[in-house]
Amino acid sequence: MDILQGLNQQQKQAVETVDGPLLIVAGPGSGKTRVITHRIAYLIAVCGLSPYRILAVTFTNKAAREMRERLRTLMGLTGENVNAGTFHAFCSSVLRQEYDTAKIDRSFVIYDQGDQIDLMKRVLEIEGIETKQFAPRFVLSAISSAKSQLIDAELFGEQSTSYVDKIIHRAYLRYQELLTRHSALDFDDLLLRTYLLFRDNKHVLEKYQSRYLHLLVDEFQDTNLVQYSIAQQITEAHKNICVVGDPDQSIYSWRNADMGNILSFRDTYPNATIIRLEENYRSTKTILAAAQSVITANSQRIERDLHTENPTGKRVVIHESYNPEEEAQHLLREVDRLRKEDHYKLDDIAVMYRVNAQSRAVEEGCLKYGIPYQLIGGLRFYQRKEIKDIICYLRVIQNPYDDISLLRIINLPTRGIGQRTLDQLVYISQSKGVPIYTAIQMACQEATSPPGYPLFTSRSIGSMTKFLDIINKLIKEAEHNSPYDIIEMVLDRTGFRAYINLDNEQGGDRLDNLLELQSTAFEFQYTSPQESLSAFLESVALVSDIDSIDEKKESIKLITLHQAKGLEFPVVFMIGLEEGMIPHFRSLDDPEQIEEERRLFYVGMTRAMQRLYLTRAFRRSFRGGTEPGDPSRFLADVPQDLTSGLTNPFEHAILPTTRESGFDDERAVNMTHESFVAGEKVSHTSFGEGIVVSYTPPEITIAFKGEAGIKRLLLNIAPLEKIK
DNA sequence: CTTTCGGGATTTTTT
DNA sequence: ATCCCGAAAG
């Protein structure tokens, strides 16, 4: 059977075990994706299952897309019919389908984090909750956590005893009320409402149970309770549930993921088959051993034996720079060398960091040295102001009761509906319990305001009537136009295009972004315009940045460690490996969070196939100022016999050392040096001549003649020479 | 009603 | 440093 060809013993077993619950514990690089796709192919080709009867849940849309592609190469077009997607996408489609039973507005919109915060601010205002104590984010995260654990607003109330919980309960109730009024769902609602739908409507559940005879869940260590519960609901009858995961790569607990799901799987299904994939096909022996040394320092884990037949490979390079700029410069110099001497392509190389802000120095370096790069995430495309604005117009067109979107665009570009008018609208909306859109209609219809209600000036009535007119016309047009054309109409009719053009500084970029959005919309042409628009908006809400990673060829990839999960690269640079960055400040006081940070570090290391660079900067700017940083504690767990570069990152190399990495030769010259005295003349390879201001090992302060001005440098790496 | 200016808070990671 | 929000000027 050729589907089994080229698979090792465990992999074969995983593919052939088709009946009943199956847990695959897959180490990094153990051919997990391969097993999943081959298993699906096996179910179809050997067991004769229709692809429609298989549901595969992945962590990102990209993973789903890749799965479908692999299936196609494996078995042709039949493979395309497997339903593969994220939990959120699956749930969204279920709710869209079962809106009636689920009691959800058919044209519901999905609120992202920004919308949620806007909404929560209103909630707190209405409830008179002090935002100093109860920050919108804080309340939202409590609600999100509750929803992830199957706790709806009512249940939350029953369980809340503390003062804080009682306040959050109030906010929770009001938050849900407003969401419903706006016909909106947040990310967690997609999951929770689907769970509740299945729980309370047996006939609906049965429909899905009988359709999907097999369920696969990838990245199981990063699922939360609702997700796991939905998976259980669907497979309740036949128990054909296959989950794949790696507890060592669990890095989303902050999103309420619970790696305990892996452990409880065995309790829930005592007869589950458990298969371990422990042969690594990705990394060199050195990289795997280094990663293994880092992860074994965690206390909450199960010991296991990862191994590889791959060659030993090069040592892991550890390097220390003075500041992020130098770190980037050094990295790019090495990228250049890898390309010229070792014949790597730019696509082979990834730069990984803990927080998005760290990409900046690398980005600037890339621009300076002309190295093409692709930045993933950061200011997310769909969060950019102009994009979000247009999205909100589209959402209002689809569902005018969505207050959050409506309030965002009601005076954009400015059309004379100011704060005062807005206040009055909100007042009407609040006192009558109707959406803003309805409030505007009321205001415009009634020639005279009824007693007890706010008086609008004739001017503001005029402005509102105009606005209402534009929106209503757009809603009409949307009935028989594609998303692409609707965007065009929005840009023209609302004066948004002119508004963008006003800003000539960034106007060009913004227009480009809008055109990009429009071209994305072009692909959405379904059976009806309404469906097309709602499919487009849904995809906008549910795509992740990582989904677009391959778009720009021949470039190095700049990604966060979280985004790197599931990816692999021949060459990996992990930068900014300092205490405070990784482990991050906010996890410092919680041992469990530190363990998660370590897993994050481990995930990064195990992305590397052939080369791994671990770099850090001595000084890092923070809130304007600049502060020294200690090396990340995780670096200490990389065995020295596997590394080159600084043999011991914890000792600043003031003492003469020999360096093996060799890519810093010109600097190595300065590894041995006498002390400096204030007033001495020195020369620096990039800053030119200067005079020593002070000398406090390991730092030296120099006043340069040129533009560089006064600099504080790290002595052991600064390319300095004394001038007589 | 709109724009601009200054003070204050602020950032982990993302479906 | 940068962004967001509220207050005062235009």
mmCIF file with all atom_site columns, C-alpha atoms in Angstrom, chain A residues 104-251:
data_model
loop_
_atom_site.group_PDB
_atom_site.id
_atom_site.type_symbol
_atom_site.label_atom_id
_atom_site.label_alt_id
_atom_site.label_comp_id
_atom_site.label_asym_id
_atom_site.label_entity_id
_atom_site.label_seq_id
_atom_site.pdbx_PDB_ins_code
_atom_site.Cartn_x
_atom_site.Cartn_y
_atom_site.Cartn_z
_atom_site.occupancy
_atom_site.B_iso_or_equiv
_atom_site.pdbx_formal_charge
_atom_site.auth_seq_id
_atom_site.auth_comp_id
_atom_site.auth_asym_id
_atom_site.auth_atom_id
_atom_site.pdbx_PDB_model_num
ATOM 1   C CA . ILE A 1 104 ? -28.509 34.246 16.350 1.00 0.00 ? 104 ILE A CA 1
ATOM 2   C CA . ASP A 1 105 ? -29.023 36.916 13.748 1.00 0.00 ? 105 ASP A CA 1
ATOM 3   C CA . ARG A 1 106 ? -28.212 35.333 10.427 1.00 0.00 ? 106 ARG A CA 1
ATOM 4   C CA . SER A 1 107 ? -25.996 38.209 9.380  1.00 0.00 ? 107 SER A CA 1
ATOM 5   C CA . PHE A 1 108 ? -23.996 38.356 12.601 1.00 0.00 ? 108 PHE A CA 1
ATOM 6   C CA . VAL A 1 109 ? -20.646 40.074 12.582 1.00 0.00 ? 109 VAL A CA 1
ATOM 7   C CA . ILE A 1 110 ? -17.563 38.842 14.383 1.00 0.00 ? 110 ILE A CA 1
ATOM 8   C CA . TYR A 1 111 ? -15.925 41.278 16.779 1.00 0.00 ? 111 TYR A CA 1
ATOM 9   C CA . ASP A 1 112 ? -12.170 41.283 17.005 1.00 0.00 ? 112 ASP A CA 1
ATOM 10  C CA . GLN A 1 113 ? -10.204 42.450 20.002 1.00 0.00 ? 113 GLN A CA 1
ATOM 11  C CA . GLY A 1 114 ? -10.378 46.110 19.068 1.00 0.00 ? 114 GLY A CA 1
ATOM 12  C CA . ASP A 1 115 ? -14.155 45.955 18.741 1.00 0.00 ? 115 ASP A CA 1
ATOM 13  C CA . GLN A 1 116 ? -14.397 44.082 22.001 1.00 0.00 ? 116 GLN A CA 1
ATOM 14  C CA . ILE A 1 117 ? -12.465 46.779 23.810 1.00 0.00 ? 117 ILE A CA 1
ATOM 15  C CA . ASP A 1 118 ? -14.617 49.531 22.313 1.00 0.00 ? 118 ASP A CA 1
ATOM 16  C CA . LEU A 1 119 ? -17.707 47.656 23.377 1.00 0.00 ? 119 LEU A CA 1
ATOM 17  C CA . MET A 1 120 ? -16.406 46.952 26.852 1.00 0.00 ? 120 MET A CA 1
ATOM 18  C CA . LYS A 1 121 ? -15.663 50.624 27.347 1.00 0.00 ? 121 LYS A CA 1
ATOM 19  C CA . ARG A 1 122 ? -19.295 51.369 26.662 1.00 0.00 ? 122 ARG A CA 1
ATOM 20  C CA . VAL A 1 123 ? -20.376 48.578 28.966 1.00 0.00 ? 123 VAL A CA 1
ATOM 21  C CA . LEU A 1 124 ? -18.287 49.894 31.833 1.00 0.00 ? 124 LEU A CA 1
ATOM 22  C CA . GLU A 1 125 ? -19.580 53.370 31.246 1.00 0.00 ? 125 GLU A CA 1
ATOM 23  C CA . ILE A 1 126 ? -23.200 52.246 31.294 1.00 0.00 ? 126 ILE A CA 1
ATOM 24  C CA . GLU A 1 127 ? -22.638 50.161 34.396 1.00 0.00 ? 127 GLU A CA 1
ATOM 25  C CA . GLY A 1 128 ? -20.691 52.924 36.067 1.00 0.00 ? 128 GLY A CA 1
ATOM 26  C CA . ILE A 1 129 ? -17.736 50.664 36.692 1.00 0.00 ? 129 ILE A CA 1
ATOM 27  C CA . GLU A 1 130 ? -14.482 52.407 37.470 1.00 0.00 ? 130 GLU A CA 1
ATOM 28  C CA . THR A 1 131 ? -12.066 51.716 34.611 1.00 0.00 ? 131 THR A CA 1
ATOM 29  C CA . LYS A 1 132 ? -9.083  52.448 36.778 1.00 0.00 ? 132 LYS A CA 1
ATOM 30  C CA . GLN A 1 133 ? -9.706  49.319 38.748 1.00 0.00 ? 133 GLN A CA 1
ATOM 31  C CA . PHE A 1 134 ? -11.461 47.372 36.050 1.00 0.00 ? 134 PHE A CA 1
ATOM 32  C CA . ALA A 1 135 ? -9.577  47.953 32.836 1.00 0.00 ? 135 ALA A CA 1
ATOM 33  C CA . PRO A 1 136 ? -11.504 46.881 29.742 1.00 0.00 ? 136 PRO A CA 1
ATOM 34  C CA . ARG A 1 137 ? -8.821  44.342 28.895 1.00 0.00 ? 137 ARG A CA 1
ATOM 35  C CA . PHE A 1 138 ? -8.916  42.861 32.329 1.00 0.00 ? 138 PHE A CA 1
ATOM 36  C CA . VAL A 1 139 ? -12.683 42.431 32.354 1.00 0.00 ? 139 VAL A CA 1
ATOM 37  C CA . LEU A 1 140 ? -12.586 41.027 28.845 1.00 0.00 ? 140 LEU A CA 1
ATOM 38  C CA . SER A 1 141 ? -9.963  38.487 29.721 1.00 0.00 ? 141 SER A CA 1
ATOM 39  C CA . ALA A 1 142 ? -12.021 37.322 32.690 1.00 0.00 ? 142 ALA A CA 1
ATOM 40  C CA . ILE A 1 143 ? -15.028 36.921 30.445 1.00 0.00 ? 143 ILE A CA 1
ATOM 41  C CA . SER A 1 144 ? -12.993 35.196 27.777 1.00 0.00 ? 144 SER A CA 1
ATOM 42  C CA . SER A 1 145 ? -11.612 32.803 30.317 1.00 0.00 ? 145 SER A CA 1
ATOM 43  C CA . ALA A 1 146 ? -15.106 32.035 31.572 1.00 0.00 ? 146 ALA A CA 1
ATOM 44  C CA . LYS A 1 147 ? -16.424 31.428 28.087 1.00 0.00 ? 147 LYS A CA 1
ATOM 45  C CA . SER A 1 148 ? -13.507 29.104 27.361 1.00 0.00 ? 148 SER A CA 1
ATOM 46  C CA . GLN A 1 149 ? -14.602 27.051 30.317 1.00 0.00 ? 149 GLN A CA 1
ATOM 47  C CA . LEU A 1 150 ? -18.226 26.754 29.275 1.00 0.00 ? 150 LEU A CA 1
ATOM 48  C CA . ILE A 1 151 ? -19.378 29.369 31.745 1.00 0.00 ? 151 ILE A CA 1
ATOM 49  C CA . ASP A 1 152 ? -22.002 31.698 30.335 1.00 0.00 ? 152 ASP A CA 1
ATOM 50  C CA . ALA A 1 153 ? -23.067 34.940 31.998 1.00 0.00 ? 153 ALA A CA 1
ATOM 51  C CA . GLU A 1 154 ? -25.780 33.292 34.056 1.00 0.00 ? 154 GLU A CA 1
ATOM 52  C CA . LEU A 1 155 ? -23.584 30.523 35.364 1.00 0.00 ? 155 LEU A CA 1
ATOM 53  C CA . PHE A 1 156 ? -20.879 33.051 36.090 1.00 0.00 ? 156 PHE A CA 1
ATOM 54  C CA . GLY A 1 157 ? -23.311 34.864 38.343 1.00 0.00 ? 157 GLY A CA 1
ATOM 55  C CA . GLU A 1 158 ? -24.123 31.711 40.254 1.00 0.00 ? 158 GLU A CA 1
ATOM 56  C CA . GLN A 1 159 ? -20.478 31.010 40.844 1.00 0.00 ? 159 GLN A CA 1
ATOM 57  C CA . SER A 1 160 ? -19.303 34.479 41.697 1.00 0.00 ? 160 SER A CA 1
ATOM 58  C CA . THR A 1 161 ? -18.848 35.148 45.350 1.00 0.00 ? 161 THR A CA 1
ATOM 59  C CA . SER A 1 162 ? -16.095 37.719 45.479 1.00 0.00 ? 162 SER A CA 1
ATOM 60  C CA . TYR A 1 163 ? -16.562 41.416 45.057 1.00 0.00 ? 163 TYR A CA 1
ATOM 61  C CA . VAL A 1 164 ? -14.516 41.470 41.888 1.00 0.00 ? 164 VAL A CA 1
ATOM 62  C CA . ASP A 1 165 ? -16.447 38.581 40.356 1.00 0.00 ? 165 ASP A CA 1
ATOM 63  C CA . LYS A 1 166 ? -19.730 40.274 41.074 1.00 0.00 ? 166 LYS A CA 1
ATOM 64  C CA . ILE A 1 167 ? -18.654 43.368 39.216 1.00 0.00 ? 167 ILE A CA 1
ATOM 65  C CA . ILE A 1 168 ? -17.389 41.310 36.336 1.00 0.00 ? 168 ILE A CA 1
ATOM 66  C CA . HIS A 1 169 ? -20.671 39.475 36.296 1.00 0.00 ? 169 HIS A CA 1
ATOM 67  C CA . ARG A 1 170 ? -22.510 42.734 35.805 1.00 0.00 ? 170 ARG A CA 1
ATOM 68  C CA . ALA A 1 171 ? -20.196 43.648 32.969 1.00 0.00 ? 171 ALA A CA 1
ATOM 69  C CA . TYR A 1 172 ? -20.535 40.160 31.487 1.00 0.00 ? 172 TYR A CA 1
ATOM 70  C CA . LEU A 1 173 ? -24.345 40.394 31.420 1.00 0.00 ? 173 LEU A CA 1
ATOM 71  C CA . ARG A 1 174 ? -24.370 43.829 29.899 1.00 0.00 ? 174 ARG A CA 1
ATOM 72  C CA . TYR A 1 175 ? -21.636 42.913 27.430 1.00 0.00 ? 175 TYR A CA 1
ATOM 73  C CA . GLN A 1 176 ? -23.687 39.993 26.142 1.00 0.00 ? 176 GLN A CA 1
ATOM 74  C CA . GLU A 1 177 ? -26.783 42.125 25.993 1.00 0.00 ? 177 GLU A CA 1
ATOM 75  C CA . LEU A 1 178 ? -25.036 44.663 23.796 1.00 0.00 ? 178 LEU A CA 1
ATOM 76  C CA . LEU A 1 179 ? -23.463 41.994 21.621 1.00 0.00 ? 179 LEU A CA 1
ATOM 77  C CA . THR A 1 180 ? -26.905 40.581 20.988 1.00 0.00 ? 180 THR A CA 1
ATOM 78  C CA . ARG A 1 181 ? -28.331 43.995 20.271 1.00 0.00 ? 181 ARG A CA 1
ATOM 79  C CA . HIS A 1 182 ? -25.546 44.559 17.755 1.00 0.00 ? 182 HIS A CA 1
ATOM 80  C CA . SER A 1 183 ? -25.981 41.115 16.216 1.00 0.00 ? 183 SER A CA 1
ATOM 81  C CA . ALA A 1 184 ? -22.361 40.463 16.999 1.00 0.00 ? 184 ALA A CA 1
ATOM 82  C CA . LEU A 1 185 ? -20.347 37.563 18.379 1.00 0.00 ? 185 LEU A CA 1
ATOM 83  C CA . ASP A 1 186 ? -16.846 37.664 19.768 1.00 0.00 ? 186 ASP A CA 1
ATOM 84  C CA . PHE A 1 187 ? -14.273 34.924 19.146 1.00 0.00 ? 187 PHE A CA 1
ATOM 85  C CA . ASP A 1 188 ? -15.197 33.014 22.255 1.00 0.00 ? 188 ASP A CA 1
ATOM 86  C CA . ASP A 1 189 ? -18.892 33.201 21.459 1.00 0.00 ? 189 ASP A CA 1
ATOM 87  C CA . LEU A 1 190 ? -18.284 31.379 18.203 1.00 0.00 ? 190 LEU A CA 1
ATOM 88  C CA . LEU A 1 191 ? -17.070 28.426 20.242 1.00 0.00 ? 191 LEU A CA 1
ATOM 89  C CA . LEU A 1 192 ? -19.370 28.661 23.244 1.00 0.00 ? 192 LEU A CA 1
ATOM 90  C CA . ARG A 1 193 ? -22.532 29.209 21.247 1.00 0.00 ? 193 ARG A CA 1
ATOM 91  C CA . THR A 1 194 ? -21.721 26.207 19.090 1.00 0.00 ? 194 THR A CA 1
ATOM 92  C CA . TYR A 1 195 ? -21.164 24.120 22.184 1.00 0.00 ? 195 TYR A CA 1
ATOM 93  C CA . LEU A 1 196 ? -24.467 25.266 23.678 1.00 0.00 ? 196 LEU A CA 1
ATOM 94  C CA . LEU A 1 197 ? -26.256 24.727 20.393 1.00 0.00 ? 197 LEU A CA 1
ATOM 95  C CA . PHE A 1 198 ? -25.072 21.125 20.316 1.00 0.00 ? 198 PHE A CA 1
ATOM 96  C CA . ARG A 1 199 ? -25.801 20.596 23.982 1.00 0.00 ? 199 ARG A CA 1
ATOM 97  C CA . ASP A 1 200 ? -29.354 21.870 23.869 1.00 0.00 ? 200 ASP A CA 1
ATOM 98  C CA . ASN A 1 201 ? -30.441 20.639 20.475 1.00 0.00 ? 201 ASN A CA 1
ATOM 99  C CA . LYS A 1 202 ? -29.897 16.951 20.051 1.00 0.00 ? 202 LYS A CA 1
ATOM 100 C CA . HIS A 1 203 ? -31.271 16.895 16.540 1.00 0.00 ? 203 HIS A CA 1
ATOM 101 C CA . VAL A 1 204 ? -28.768 19.489 15.386 1.00 0.00 ? 204 VAL A CA 1
ATOM 102 C CA . LEU A 1 205 ? -25.925 17.670 17.042 1.00 0.00 ? 205 LEU A CA 1
ATOM 103 C CA . GLU A 1 206 ? -26.988 14.399 15.491 1.00 0.00 ? 206 GLU A CA 1
ATOM 104 C CA . LYS A 1 207 ? -26.823 15.960 12.079 1.00 0.00 ? 207 LYS A CA 1
ATOM 105 C CA . TYR A 1 208 ? -23.162 16.766 12.566 1.00 0.00 ? 208 TYR A CA 1
ATOM 106 C CA . GLN A 1 209 ? -22.446 13.518 14.343 1.00 0.00 ? 209 GLN A CA 1
ATOM 107 C CA . SER A 1 210 ? -23.759 11.528 11.448 1.00 0.00 ? 210 SER A CA 1
ATOM 108 C CA . ARG A 1 211 ? -22.042 13.649 8.883  1.00 0.00 ? 211 ARG A CA 1
ATOM 109 C CA . TYR A 1 212 ? -18.595 13.587 10.421 1.00 0.00 ? 212 TYR A CA 1
ATOM 110 C CA . LEU A 1 213 ? -17.521 10.037 11.085 1.00 0.00 ? 213 LEU A CA 1
ATOM 111 C CA . HIS A 1 214 ? -13.948 11.015 11.797 1.00 0.00 ? 214 HIS A CA 1
ATOM 112 C CA . LEU A 1 215 ? -12.476 14.005 13.561 1.00 0.00 ? 215 LEU A CA 1
ATOM 113 C CA . LEU A 1 216 ? -8.839  15.038 13.694 1.00 0.00 ? 216 LEU A CA 1
ATOM 114 C CA . VAL A 1 217 ? -7.552  17.762 15.948 1.00 0.00 ? 217 VAL A CA 1
ATOM 115 C CA . ASP A 1 218 ? -4.080  19.105 15.333 1.00 0.00 ? 218 ASP A CA 1
ATOM 116 C CA . GLU A 1 219 ? -2.083  21.092 17.923 1.00 0.00 ? 219 GLU A CA 1
ATOM 117 C CA . PHE A 1 220 ? -4.232  19.567 20.609 1.00 0.00 ? 220 PHE A CA 1
ATOM 118 C CA . GLN A 1 221 ? -2.019  20.916 23.386 1.00 0.00 ? 221 GLN A CA 1
ATOM 119 C CA . ASP A 1 222 ? -3.261  24.386 22.476 1.00 0.00 ? 222 ASP A CA 1
ATOM 120 C CA . THR A 1 223 ? -6.984  23.731 22.598 1.00 0.00 ? 223 THR A CA 1
ATOM 121 C CA . ASN A 1 224 ? -9.192  24.988 25.400 1.00 0.00 ? 224 ASN A CA 1
ATOM 122 C CA . LEU A 1 225 ? -12.071 23.310 27.158 1.00 0.00 ? 225 LEU A CA 1
ATOM 123 C CA . VAL A 1 226 ? -14.826 24.530 24.816 1.00 0.00 ? 226 VAL A CA 1
ATOM 124 C CA . GLN A 1 227 ? -12.902 23.315 21.821 1.00 0.00 ? 227 GLN A CA 1
ATOM 125 C CA . TYR A 1 228 ? -12.242 19.951 23.366 1.00 0.00 ? 228 TYR A CA 1
ATOM 126 C CA . SER A 1 229 ? -15.887 19.704 24.422 1.00 0.00 ? 229 SER A CA 1
ATOM 127 C CA . ILE A 1 230 ? -17.114 20.404 20.912 1.00 0.00 ? 230 ILE A CA 1
ATOM 128 C CA . ALA A 1 231 ? -14.778 17.721 19.611 1.00 0.00 ? 231 ALA A CA 1
ATOM 129 C CA . GLN A 1 232 ? -16.228 15.316 22.141 1.00 0.00 ? 232 GLN A CA 1
ATOM 130 C CA . GLN A 1 233 ? -19.780 16.216 21.236 1.00 0.00 ? 233 GLN A CA 1
ATOM 131 C CA . ILE A 1 234 ? -19.267 15.532 17.559 1.00 0.00 ? 234 ILE A CA 1
ATOM 132 C CA . THR A 1 235 ? -17.574 12.189 18.144 1.00 0.00 ? 235 THR A CA 1
ATOM 133 C CA . GLU A 1 236 ? -19.780 11.091 21.002 1.00 0.00 ? 236 GLU A CA 1
ATOM 134 C CA . ALA A 1 237 ? -21.446 8.320  19.032 1.00 0.00 ? 237 ALA A CA 1
ATOM 135 C CA . HIS A 1 238 ? -18.530 6.702  17.231 1.00 0.00 ? 238 HIS A CA 1
ATOM 136 C CA . LYS A 1 239 ? -15.566 7.933  19.285 1.00 0.00 ? 239 LYS A CA 1
ATOM 137 C CA . ASN A 1 240 ? -13.444 8.308  16.196 1.00 0.00 ? 240 ASN A CA 1
ATOM 138 C CA . ILE A 1 241 ? -11.464 11.162 17.608 1.00 0.00 ? 241 ILE A CA 1
ATOM 139 C CA . CYS A 1 242 ? -7.814  11.532 16.770 1.00 0.00 ? 242 CYS A CA 1
ATOM 140 C CA . VAL A 1 243 ? -5.839  14.229 18.514 1.00 0.00 ? 243 VAL A CA 1
ATOM 141 C CA . VAL A 1 244 ? -2.254  15.187 17.787 1.00 0.00 ? 244 VAL A CA 1
ATOM 142 C CA . GLY A 1 245 ? -0.146  17.297 20.067 1.00 0.00 ? 245 GLY A CA 1
ATOM 143 C CA . ASP A 1 246 ? 2.986   17.893 22.035 1.00 0.00 ? 246 ASP A CA 1
ATOM 144 C CA . PRO A 1 247 ? 2.785   19.114 25.625 1.00 0.00 ? 247 PRO A CA 1
ATOM 145 C CA . ASP A 1 248 ? 6.260   20.585 25.314 1.00 0.00 ? 248 ASP A CA 1
ATOM 146 C CA . GLN A 1 249 ? 4.959   22.934 22.654 1.00 0.00 ? 249 GLN A CA 1
ATOM 147 C CA . SER A 1 250 ? 2.002   24.246 24.585 1.00 0.00 ? 250 SER A CA 1
ATOM 148 C CA . ILE A 1 251 ? 2.343   28.024 24.374 1.00 0.00 ? 251 ILE A CA 1
#
